[in-house]
PDB file of C-alpha atoms in Angstrom:
ATOM      1  CA  MET A 236     -26.232 -78.061 -57.310  1.00 43.00           C
ATOM      2  CA  SER A 237     -28.285 -78.165 -60.509  1.00 47.00           C
ATOM      3  CA  ASN A 238     -30.637 -75.328 -59.572  1.00 71.00           C
ATOM      4  CA  LYS A 239     -29.376 -71.762 -59.626  1.00 90.00           C
ATOM      5  CA  ILE A 240     -29.400 -70.084 -56.233  1.00 96.00           C
ATOM      6  CA  GLU A 241     -30.873 -66.603 -56.519  1.00 97.00           C
ATOM      7  CA  ILE A 242     -30.384 -63.574 -54.294  1.00 98.00           C
ATOM      8  CA  LYS A 243     -33.975 -62.432 -53.747  1.00 98.00           C
ATOM      9  CA  LYS A 244     -33.572 -59.685 -51.122  1.00 98.00           C
ATOM     10  CA  LEU A 245     -30.785 -57.731 -49.431  1.00 98.00           C
ATOM     11  CA  TYR A 246     -31.174 -55.844 -46.146  1.00 98.00           C
ATOM     12  CA  TYR A 247     -29.191 -53.972 -43.545  1.00 97.00           C
ATOM     13  CA  SER A 248     -30.181 -52.205 -40.337  1.00 96.00           C
ATOM     14  CA  PRO A 249     -28.193 -49.162 -39.124  1.00 97.00           C
ATOM     15  CA  ILE A 250     -29.721 -49.519 -35.641  1.00 98.00           C
ATOM     16  CA  LYS A 251     -29.881 -52.904 -33.948  1.00 96.00           C
ATOM     17  CA  SER A 252     -33.516 -54.037 -33.429  1.00 95.00           C
ATOM     18  CA  PHE A 253     -34.998 -51.292 -35.634  1.00 96.00           C
ATOM     19  CA  ASN A 254     -36.662 -52.083 -38.959  1.00 96.00           C
ATOM     20  CA  PHE A 255     -34.155 -52.738 -41.691  1.00 95.00           C
ATOM     21  CA  ILE A 256     -33.518 -51.072 -45.042  1.00 96.00           C
ATOM     22  CA  GLU A 257     -33.961 -52.988 -48.290  1.00 97.00           C
ATOM     23  CA  ALA A 258     -31.119 -52.484 -50.762  1.00 97.00           C
ATOM     24  CA  LYS A 259     -30.301 -53.395 -54.346  1.00 97.00           C
ATOM     25  CA  GLU A 260     -26.667 -53.937 -53.377  1.00 97.00           C
ATOM     26  CA  VAL A 261     -24.590 -54.035 -50.202  1.00 98.00           C
ATOM     27  CA  SER A 262     -20.886 -53.628 -49.538  1.00 98.00           C
ATOM     28  CA  ILE A 263     -19.155 -56.396 -47.581  1.00 98.00           C
ATOM     29  CA  ILE A 264     -16.212 -55.545 -45.344  1.00 98.00           C
ATOM     30  CA  LYS A 265     -13.830 -58.362 -44.426  1.00 97.00           C
ATOM     31  CA  ASP A 266     -14.063 -59.435 -40.770  1.00 94.00           C
ATOM     32  CA  ARG A 267     -16.822 -56.875 -40.151  1.00 95.00           C
ATOM     33  CA  GLY A 268     -19.987 -57.528 -42.169  1.00 97.00           C
ATOM     34  CA  ILE A 269     -22.280 -55.331 -44.247  1.00 98.00           C
ATOM     35  CA  GLU A 270     -21.280 -51.700 -44.333  1.00 97.00           C
ATOM     36  CA  ASN A 271     -23.411 -49.636 -41.887  1.00 97.00           C
ATOM     37  CA  ASP A 272     -25.218 -52.707 -40.552  1.00 97.00           C
ATOM     38  CA  ARG A 273     -25.993 -52.452 -36.802  1.00 97.00           C
ATOM     39  CA  ILE A 274     -23.466 -49.709 -36.173  1.00 97.00           C
ATOM     40  CA  PHE A 275     -25.888 -48.113 -33.679  1.00 98.00           C
ATOM     41  CA  SER A 276     -27.642 -49.753 -30.749  1.00 98.00           C
ATOM     42  CA  PHE A 277     -29.228 -49.059 -27.376  1.00 98.00           C
ATOM     43  CA  VAL A 278     -28.018 -50.413 -24.052  1.00 97.00           C
ATOM     44  CA  ARG A 279     -30.014 -50.634 -20.824  1.00 96.00           C
ATOM     45  CA  ASN A 280     -29.293 -51.097 -17.120  1.00 95.00           C
ATOM     46  CA  LYS A 281     -25.898 -49.415 -17.357  1.00 97.00           C
ATOM     47  CA  THR A 282     -24.346 -46.260 -15.946  1.00 97.00           C
ATOM     48  CA  LYS A 283     -22.977 -43.758 -18.446  1.00 97.00           C
ATOM     49  CA  GLU A 284     -19.438 -44.996 -17.810  1.00 98.00           C
ATOM     50  CA  GLU A 285     -20.496 -48.630 -18.270  1.00 98.00           C
ATOM     51  CA  ALA A 286     -22.375 -47.767 -21.472  1.00 98.00           C
ATOM     52  CA  ILE A 287     -19.306 -46.096 -22.976  1.00 98.00           C
ATOM     53  CA  LYS A 288     -17.219 -49.174 -22.176  1.00 97.00           C
ATOM     54  CA  PHE A 289     -19.933 -51.396 -23.703  1.00 97.00           C
ATOM     55  CA  GLN A 290     -19.790 -49.247 -26.837  1.00 97.00           C
ATOM     56  CA  ASN A 291     -16.017 -49.312 -27.213  1.00 96.00           C
ATOM     57  CA  LYS A 292     -14.974 -52.710 -25.840  1.00 94.00           C
ATOM     58  CA  GLN A 293     -16.429 -55.706 -27.637  1.00 93.00           C
ATOM     59  CA  TYR A 294     -15.400 -58.168 -24.934  1.00 92.00           C
ATOM     60  CA  LEU A 295     -17.589 -56.327 -22.405  1.00 93.00           C
ATOM     61  CA  ARG A 296     -20.785 -56.782 -24.432  1.00 94.00           C
ATOM     62  CA  ASN A 297     -23.599 -59.223 -23.686  1.00 93.00           C
ATOM     63  CA  ASN A 298     -26.952 -59.738 -25.359  1.00 92.00           C
ATOM     64  CA  GLN A 299     -28.942 -59.220 -22.150  1.00 94.00           C
ATOM     65  CA  SER A 300     -27.846 -55.573 -21.930  1.00 96.00           C
ATOM     66  CA  TYR A 301     -29.102 -54.561 -25.356  1.00 97.00           C
ATOM     67  CA  LEU A 302     -32.451 -52.824 -25.673  1.00 96.00           C
ATOM     68  CA  SER A 303     -33.938 -55.243 -28.207  1.00 96.00           C
ATOM     69  CA  ILE A 304     -37.108 -56.740 -29.610  1.00 96.00           C
ATOM     70  CA  LYS A 305     -36.828 -59.548 -27.048  1.00 94.00           C
ATOM     71  CA  ASN A 306     -37.243 -57.207 -24.094  1.00 95.00           C
ATOM     72  CA  THR A 307     -38.771 -54.134 -25.776  1.00 96.00           C
ATOM     73  CA  PRO A 308     -41.015 -55.212 -28.676  1.00 97.00           C
ATOM     74  CA  ILE A 309     -42.157 -51.614 -29.287  1.00 96.00           C
ATOM     75  CA  LEU A 310     -38.854 -51.172 -31.156  1.00 97.00           C
ATOM     76  CA  ASN A 311     -40.543 -53.050 -33.992  1.00 96.00           C
ATOM     77  CA  LYS A 312     -42.431 -49.805 -34.685  1.00 96.00           C
ATOM     78  CA  TYR A 313     -39.237 -47.830 -35.354  1.00 97.00           C
ATOM     79  CA  GLN A 314     -37.332 -47.203 -38.573  1.00 97.00           C
ATOM     80  CA  ALA A 315     -34.050 -45.458 -39.322  1.00 96.00           C
ATOM     81  CA  ASN A 316     -32.488 -43.810 -42.346  1.00 95.00           C
ATOM     82  CA  PHE A 317     -28.727 -43.310 -42.439  1.00 95.00           C
ATOM     83  CA  LYS A 318     -27.567 -41.270 -45.410  1.00 93.00           C
ATOM     84  CA  ASP A 319     -24.930 -38.596 -46.029  1.00 93.00           C
ATOM     85  CA  ASN A 320     -23.773 -38.900 -42.410  1.00 93.00           C
ATOM     86  CA  CYS A 321     -27.245 -38.063 -41.130  1.00 97.00           C
ATOM     87  CA  LEU A 322     -29.304 -40.441 -38.964  1.00 97.00           C
ATOM     88  CA  THR A 323     -33.070 -39.941 -38.987  1.00 98.00           C
ATOM     89  CA  ILE A 324     -35.465 -41.829 -36.715  1.00 97.00           C
ATOM     90  CA  PHE A 325     -39.084 -42.606 -37.548  1.00 97.00           C
ATOM     91  CA  LYS A 326     -41.891 -44.234 -35.587  1.00 96.00           C
ATOM     92  CA  ASN A 327     -44.573 -45.804 -37.752  1.00 91.00           C
ATOM     93  CA  ASN A 328     -42.981 -43.885 -40.658  1.00 90.00           C
ATOM     94  CA  LYS A 329     -43.372 -40.491 -38.921  1.00 95.00           C
ATOM     95  CA  GLU A 330     -40.104 -38.605 -38.383  1.00 97.00           C
ATOM     96  CA  ILE A 331     -39.129 -38.065 -34.745  1.00 97.00           C
ATOM     97  CA  ILE A 332     -35.574 -36.736 -34.773  1.00 98.00           C
ATOM     98  CA  SER A 333     -32.509 -36.363 -36.986  1.00 98.00           C
ATOM     99  CA  ILE A 334     -28.852 -35.925 -35.969  1.00 98.00           C
ATOM    100  CA  SER A 335     -25.520 -35.659 -37.779  1.00 97.00           C
ATOM    101  CA  LYS A 336     -23.114 -35.798 -34.826  1.00 97.00           C
ATOM    102  CA  PHE A 337     -22.386 -39.192 -33.308  1.00 97.00           C
ATOM    103  CA  ASP A 338     -20.321 -38.429 -30.231  1.00 97.00           C
ATOM    104  CA  PHE A 339     -21.742 -40.087 -27.129  1.00 98.00           C
ATOM    105  CA  ASP A 340     -23.590 -37.034 -25.765  1.00 97.00           C
ATOM    106  CA  SER A 341     -25.153 -36.156 -29.137  1.00 97.00           C
ATOM    107  CA  LEU A 342     -26.456 -39.711 -29.502  1.00 98.00           C
ATOM    108  CA  GLN A 343     -28.408 -39.364 -26.272  1.00 98.00           C
ATOM    109  CA  LYS A 344     -30.755 -36.901 -28.005  1.00 98.00           C
ATOM    110  CA  ILE A 345     -32.173 -39.917 -29.810  1.00 98.00           C
ATOM    111  CA  ALA A 346     -32.392 -41.959 -26.615  1.00 97.00           C
ATOM    112  CA  PHE A 347     -34.275 -39.090 -24.983  1.00 97.00           C
ATOM    113  CA  ALA A 348     -36.620 -38.690 -27.977  1.00 97.00           C
ATOM    114  CA  ILE A 349     -37.563 -42.376 -27.868  1.00 97.00           C
ATOM    115  CA  LYS A 350     -38.095 -42.292 -24.108  1.00 96.00           C
ATOM    116  CA  GLU A 351     -40.467 -39.369 -24.676  1.00 95.00           C
ATOM    117  CA  GLN A 352     -42.415 -41.516 -27.142  1.00 95.00           C
ATOM    118  CA  GLU A 353     -42.700 -44.547 -24.851  1.00 96.00           C
ATOM    119  CA  ALA A 354     -44.210 -44.173 -21.371  1.00 93.00           C
ATOM    120  CA  ASP A 355     -42.729 -47.518 -20.279  1.00 93.00           C
ATOM    121  CA  LEU A 356     -39.220 -46.269 -21.038  1.00 95.00           C
ATOM    122  CA  LYS A 357     -39.346 -42.762 -19.553  1.00 91.00           C
ATOM    123  CA  ASP A 358     -37.884 -43.766 -16.207  1.00 92.00           C
ATOM    124  CA  LYS A 359     -35.413 -46.304 -17.608  1.00 93.00           C
ATOM    125  CA  GLU A 360     -31.667 -45.720 -17.930  1.00 95.00           C
ATOM    126  CA  ILE A 361     -31.076 -46.098 -21.661  1.00 97.00           C
ATOM    127  CA  PHE A 362     -28.114 -44.983 -23.750  1.00 98.00           C
ATOM    128  CA  MET A 363     -27.591 -44.945 -27.496  1.00 98.00           C
ATOM    129  CA  LEU A 364     -24.259 -46.260 -28.785  1.00 98.00           C
ATOM    130  CA  TYR A 365     -22.247 -45.990 -32.004  1.00 98.00           C
ATOM    131  CA  ASN A 366     -19.329 -48.051 -33.240  1.00 97.00           C
ATOM    132  CA  GLN A 367     -18.751 -48.280 -36.969  1.00 95.00           C
ATOM    133  CA  THR A 368     -15.752 -50.595 -36.828  1.00 94.00           C
ATOM    134  CA  VAL A 369     -17.121 -53.032 -34.237  1.00 95.00           C
ATOM    135  CA  PRO A 370     -20.888 -53.328 -34.901  1.00 96.00           C
ATOM    136  CA  PHE A 371     -23.459 -54.562 -32.388  1.00 96.00           C
ATOM    137  CA  TYR A 372     -24.250 -58.131 -33.434  1.00 92.00           C
ATOM    138  CA  ASP A 373     -25.924 -60.917 -31.485  1.00 86.00           C
ATOM    139  CA  MET A 374     -22.788 -62.959 -32.129  1.00 78.00           C
ATOM    140  CA  ILE A 375     -20.865 -61.048 -29.471  1.00 74.00           C
ATOM    141  CA  ASN A 376     -17.314 -61.987 -30.472  1.00 78.00           C
ATOM    142  CA  ASP A 377     -17.744 -62.506 -34.206  1.00 86.00           C
ATOM    143  CA  HIS A 378     -18.817 -60.265 -37.052  1.00 92.00           C
ATOM    144  CA  VAL A 379     -21.330 -61.977 -39.277  1.00 95.00           C
ATOM    145  CA  VAL A 380     -23.916 -61.612 -42.027  1.00 97.00           C
ATOM    146  CA  SER A 381     -27.183 -63.528 -41.680  1.00 97.00           C
ATOM    147  CA  LEU A 382     -28.844 -65.553 -44.433  1.00 98.00           C
ATOM    148  CA  ILE A 383     -32.128 -67.423 -44.779  1.00 98.00           C
ATOM    149  CA  ASN A 384     -33.470 -69.707 -47.485  1.00 98.00           C
ATOM    150  CA  LEU A 385     -36.997 -69.135 -48.816  1.00 98.00           C
ATOM    151  CA  GLU A 386     -37.439 -72.858 -49.568  1.00 98.00           C
ATOM    152  CA  SER A 387     -36.896 -73.568 -45.858  1.00 98.00           C
ATOM    153  CA  LEU A 388     -39.541 -70.988 -45.029  1.00 98.00           C
ATOM    154  CA  ARG A 389     -42.005 -72.607 -47.463  1.00 98.00           C
ATOM    155  CA  ASP A 390     -41.353 -75.996 -45.861  1.00 98.00           C
ATOM    156  CA  PHE A 391     -41.948 -74.545 -42.400  1.00 98.00           C
ATOM    157  CA  GLU A 392     -45.185 -72.868 -43.535  1.00 98.00           C
ATOM    158  CA  THR A 393     -46.441 -76.106 -45.100  1.00 98.00           C
ATOM    159  CA  ARG A 394     -45.653 -78.235 -42.045  1.00 98.00           C
ATOM    160  CA  SER A 395     -46.910 -75.713 -39.484  1.00 98.00           C
ATOM    161  CA  GLY A 396     -49.958 -74.469 -41.380  1.00 98.00           C
ATOM    162  CA  LEU A 397     -48.858 -70.893 -40.594  1.00 97.00           C
ATOM    163  CA  ALA A 398     -48.127 -67.924 -42.825  1.00 96.00           C
ATOM    164  CA  VAL A 399     -44.745 -66.513 -41.806  1.00 97.00           C
ATOM    165  CA  GLU A 400     -43.200 -63.396 -43.354  1.00 97.00           C
ATOM    166  CA  HIS A 401     -39.478 -63.695 -44.070  1.00 98.00           C
ATOM    167  CA  GLU A 402     -38.860 -60.257 -42.565  1.00 97.00           C
ATOM    168  CA  ARG A 403     -39.386 -61.426 -38.986  1.00 96.00           C
ATOM    169  CA  PHE A 404     -36.070 -63.313 -39.186  1.00 97.00           C
ATOM    170  CA  ARG A 405     -34.213 -60.032 -39.908  1.00 96.00           C
ATOM    171  CA  ALA A 406     -31.756 -61.696 -42.270  1.00 97.00           C
ATOM    172  CA  ASN A 407     -29.367 -59.696 -44.415  1.00 98.00           C
ATOM    173  CA  ILE A 408     -29.467 -62.031 -47.408  1.00 98.00           C
ATOM    174  CA  ILE A 409     -32.533 -63.918 -48.656  1.00 98.00           C
ATOM    175  CA  ILE A 410     -31.866 -66.735 -51.128  1.00 98.00           C
ATOM    176  CA  ASP A 411     -34.074 -69.027 -53.186  1.00 98.00           C
ATOM    177  CA  GLY A 412     -33.450 -72.130 -55.280  1.00 96.00           C
ATOM    178  CA  PHE A 413     -31.693 -74.186 -52.571  1.00 97.00           C
ATOM    179  CA  PRO A 414     -33.311 -77.298 -51.006  1.00 97.00           C
ATOM    180  CA  ALA A 415     -35.153 -76.731 -47.737  1.00 98.00           C
ATOM    181  CA  PHE A 416     -32.858 -76.623 -44.695  1.00 98.00           C
ATOM    182  CA  LYS A 417     -29.799 -77.745 -46.686  1.00 97.00           C
ATOM    183  CA  GLU A 418     -28.155 -74.500 -45.574  1.00 97.00           C
ATOM    184  CA  LEU A 419     -27.963 -75.953 -42.072  1.00 97.00           C
ATOM    185  CA  GLU A 420     -25.500 -78.550 -43.387  1.00 96.00           C
ATOM    186  CA  LEU A 421     -22.963 -76.028 -44.685  1.00 96.00           C
ATOM    187  CA  ALA A 422     -21.026 -75.193 -41.503  1.00 93.00           C
ATOM    188  CA  LYS A 423     -17.340 -74.386 -42.188  1.00 94.00           C
ATOM    189  CA  LYS A 424     -17.847 -74.476 -45.962  1.00 96.00           C
ATOM    190  CA  GLN A 425     -16.923 -71.430 -48.050  1.00 97.00           C
ATOM    191  CA  VAL A 426     -19.306 -69.667 -50.412  1.00 97.00           C
ATOM    192  CA  LYS A 427     -18.911 -66.753 -52.788  1.00 97.00           C
ATOM    193  CA  ILE A 428     -21.741 -64.280 -53.263  1.00 98.00           C
ATOM    194  CA  GLY A 429     -21.001 -61.663 -55.874  1.00 97.00           C
ATOM    195  CA  ASP A 430     -17.297 -60.984 -55.391  1.00 96.00           C
ATOM    196  CA  ALA A 431     -17.406 -61.438 -51.590  1.00 98.00           C
ATOM    197  CA  THR A 432     -16.246 -64.671 -49.962  1.00 98.00           C
ATOM    198  CA  PHE A 433     -17.676 -66.078 -46.727  1.00 98.00           C
ATOM    199  CA  GLU A 434     -17.211 -68.977 -44.381  1.00 97.00           C
ATOM    200  CA  VAL A 435     -20.506 -70.471 -43.222  1.00 97.00           C
ATOM    201  CA  PHE A 436     -19.872 -69.807 -39.552  1.00 95.00           C
ATOM    202  CA  CYS A 437     -22.779 -71.543 -37.798  1.00 95.00           C
ATOM    203  CA  ASN A 438     -26.528 -72.098 -37.833  1.00 97.00           C
ATOM    204  CA  THR A 439     -28.797 -69.401 -36.396  1.00 96.00           C
ATOM    205  CA  PRO A 440     -30.776 -70.467 -33.319  1.00 96.00           C
ATOM    206  CA  ARG A 441     -34.018 -68.521 -33.081  1.00 96.00           C
ATOM    207  CA  CYS A 442     -35.140 -66.614 -30.008  1.00 94.00           C
ATOM    208  CA  LYS A 443     -38.118 -64.775 -28.558  1.00 94.00           C
ATOM    209  CA  ALA A 444     -37.729 -61.902 -31.036  1.00 95.00           C
ATOM    210  CA  THR A 445     -39.217 -64.082 -33.802  1.00 97.00           C
ATOM    211  CA  THR A 446     -42.476 -64.493 -31.883  1.00 97.00           C
ATOM    212  CA  TYR A 447     -43.323 -60.953 -33.079  1.00 97.00           C
ATOM    213  CA  PRO A 448     -44.374 -60.338 -36.676  1.00 97.00           C
ATOM    214  CA  TYR A 449     -42.249 -57.767 -38.452  1.00 96.00           C
ATOM    215  CA  LYS A 450     -43.255 -54.199 -37.483  1.00 96.00           C
ATOM    216  CA  SER A 451     -45.575 -55.507 -34.760  1.00 96.00           C
ATOM    217  CA  ASP A 452     -45.180 -55.421 -30.971  1.00 96.00           C
ATOM    218  CA  ILE A 453     -47.816 -58.127 -30.444  1.00 97.00           C
ATOM    219  CA  SER A 454     -46.642 -61.738 -30.376  1.00 97.00           C
ATOM    220  CA  ASP A 455     -48.680 -64.147 -32.520  1.00 97.00           C
ATOM    221  CA  PHE A 456     -47.091 -67.569 -31.893  1.00 97.00           C
ATOM    222  CA  ASN A 457     -43.960 -69.116 -30.379  1.00 98.00           C
ATOM    223  CA  LEU A 458     -41.809 -69.615 -33.457  1.00 98.00           C
ATOM    224  CA  PRO A 459     -38.811 -71.323 -31.776  1.00 98.00           C
ATOM    225  CA  GLN A 460     -41.165 -73.763 -30.065  1.00 98.00           C
ATOM    226  CA  LYS A 461     -42.888 -74.539 -33.366  1.00 98.00           C
ATOM    227  CA  LEU A 462     -39.534 -75.105 -35.094  1.00 98.00           C
ATOM    228  CA  ASN A 463     -38.560 -77.527 -32.348  1.00 98.00           C
ATOM    229  CA  GLU A 464     -41.884 -79.381 -32.565  1.00 98.00           C
ATOM    230  CA  ILE A 465     -41.453 -79.922 -36.305  1.00 98.00           C
ATOM    231  CA  TYR A 466     -37.674 -80.284 -36.793  1.00 98.00           C
ATOM    232  CA  ASN A 467     -36.325 -81.048 -33.298  1.00 98.00           C
ATOM    233  CA  HIS A 468     -34.184 -77.910 -33.348  1.00 98.00           C
ATOM    234  CA  ILE A 469     -34.697 -74.127 -33.261  1.00 98.00           C
ATOM    235  CA  ASP A 470     -32.268 -73.226 -36.068  1.00 98.00           C
ATOM    236  CA  PHE A 471     -33.419 -71.200 -39.033  1.00 98.00           C
ATOM    237  CA  GLY A 472     -30.832 -69.714 -41.377  1.00 98.00           C
ATOM    238  CA  VAL A 473     -27.069 -69.402 -41.039  1.00 97.00           C
ATOM    239  CA  TYR A 474     -24.438 -66.849 -40.104  1.00 97.00           C
ATOM    240  CA  LEU A 475     -21.782 -66.076 -42.709  1.00 97.00           C
ATOM    241  CA  LYS A 476     -18.364 -64.750 -41.714  1.00 97.00           C
ATOM    242  CA  PRO A 477     -16.914 -62.411 -44.386  1.00 97.00           C
ATOM    243  CA  ILE A 478     -13.347 -63.377 -45.281  1.00 97.00           C
ATOM    244  CA  SER A 479     -12.961 -60.876 -48.136  1.00 98.00           C
ATOM    245  CA  ASN A 480     -14.250 -57.471 -49.151  1.00 98.00           C
ATOM    246  CA  GLY A 481     -16.785 -57.320 -51.941  1.00 98.00           C
ATOM    247  CA  THR A 482     -20.164 -56.261 -53.249  1.00 98.00           C
ATOM    248  CA  ILE A 483     -23.399 -58.249 -53.424  1.00 98.00           C
ATOM    249  CA  LYS A 484     -26.179 -57.302 -55.820  1.00 98.00           C
ATOM    250  CA  LEU A 485     -29.580 -58.846 -56.450  1.00 97.00           C
ATOM    251  CA  ASP A 486     -28.262 -60.438 -59.651  1.00 95.00           C
ATOM    252  CA  SER A 487     -25.025 -61.680 -58.043  1.00 97.00           C
ATOM    253  CA  GLU A 488     -24.008 -65.307 -58.420  1.00 96.00           C
ATOM    254  CA  PHE A 489     -23.970 -67.656 -55.423  1.00 96.00           C
ATOM    255  CA  THR A 490     -21.311 -70.340 -55.699  1.00 95.00           C
ATOM    256  CA  PHE A 491     -19.796 -72.991 -53.408  1.00 95.00           C
ATOM    257  CA  LEU A 492     -16.006 -72.954 -53.118  1.00 94.00           C
ATOM    258  CA  ASN A 493     -15.588 -76.321 -51.343  1.00 86.00           C
TER     259      ASN A 493
END
């Protein structure tokens, strides 16, 4: 490619479906993903015993059981900070609770605090989970890092006539300088970003969560439907599978290995 591909933004989210944290650099762990990305989550419609199994056994997980933007858009109002082994929860940037013990029972203090904030959740059975070595990704059986291309977003905005913030896609890596939607042709190729190597695992099909603007619990338009109308598919961005450890910075180089 003649144009240089730039790393424009880097993000990770300690809690699945909460707002993410922007970073100047992220650590990549082989076969796992970004360090501290989605190591906490919430599960619904489970007993305590089932929730613990869901937390500890990856093969028992399913996307329908997560408390997520798709079924609970109010989560878009929540932020988390995870630093020095302390997890702090905010709603609309106002601190709600902070904990530094992550055993199962201690985690439920956060679940209770959120239920107290949300009338619709007070009578629901919700548990908070923690697993640092097997994070809570949408790709149930694979650990991945998500990437989107700003040129693809510009093409989508031009063709749809809509203004779409890149944050609603909740990608970890935002690139620029690559032709629109060319990333969707990279499946099974290997790329190097900084000193971390990835296999382009698959394209990212978009779901109901993207109908909500970032930090909003009010849907504005059906993004997957609009993608399908314009491109005849609902893919936007790709999943990368980390096959080496490494570090990515905003000034890191992006290169193709095959």
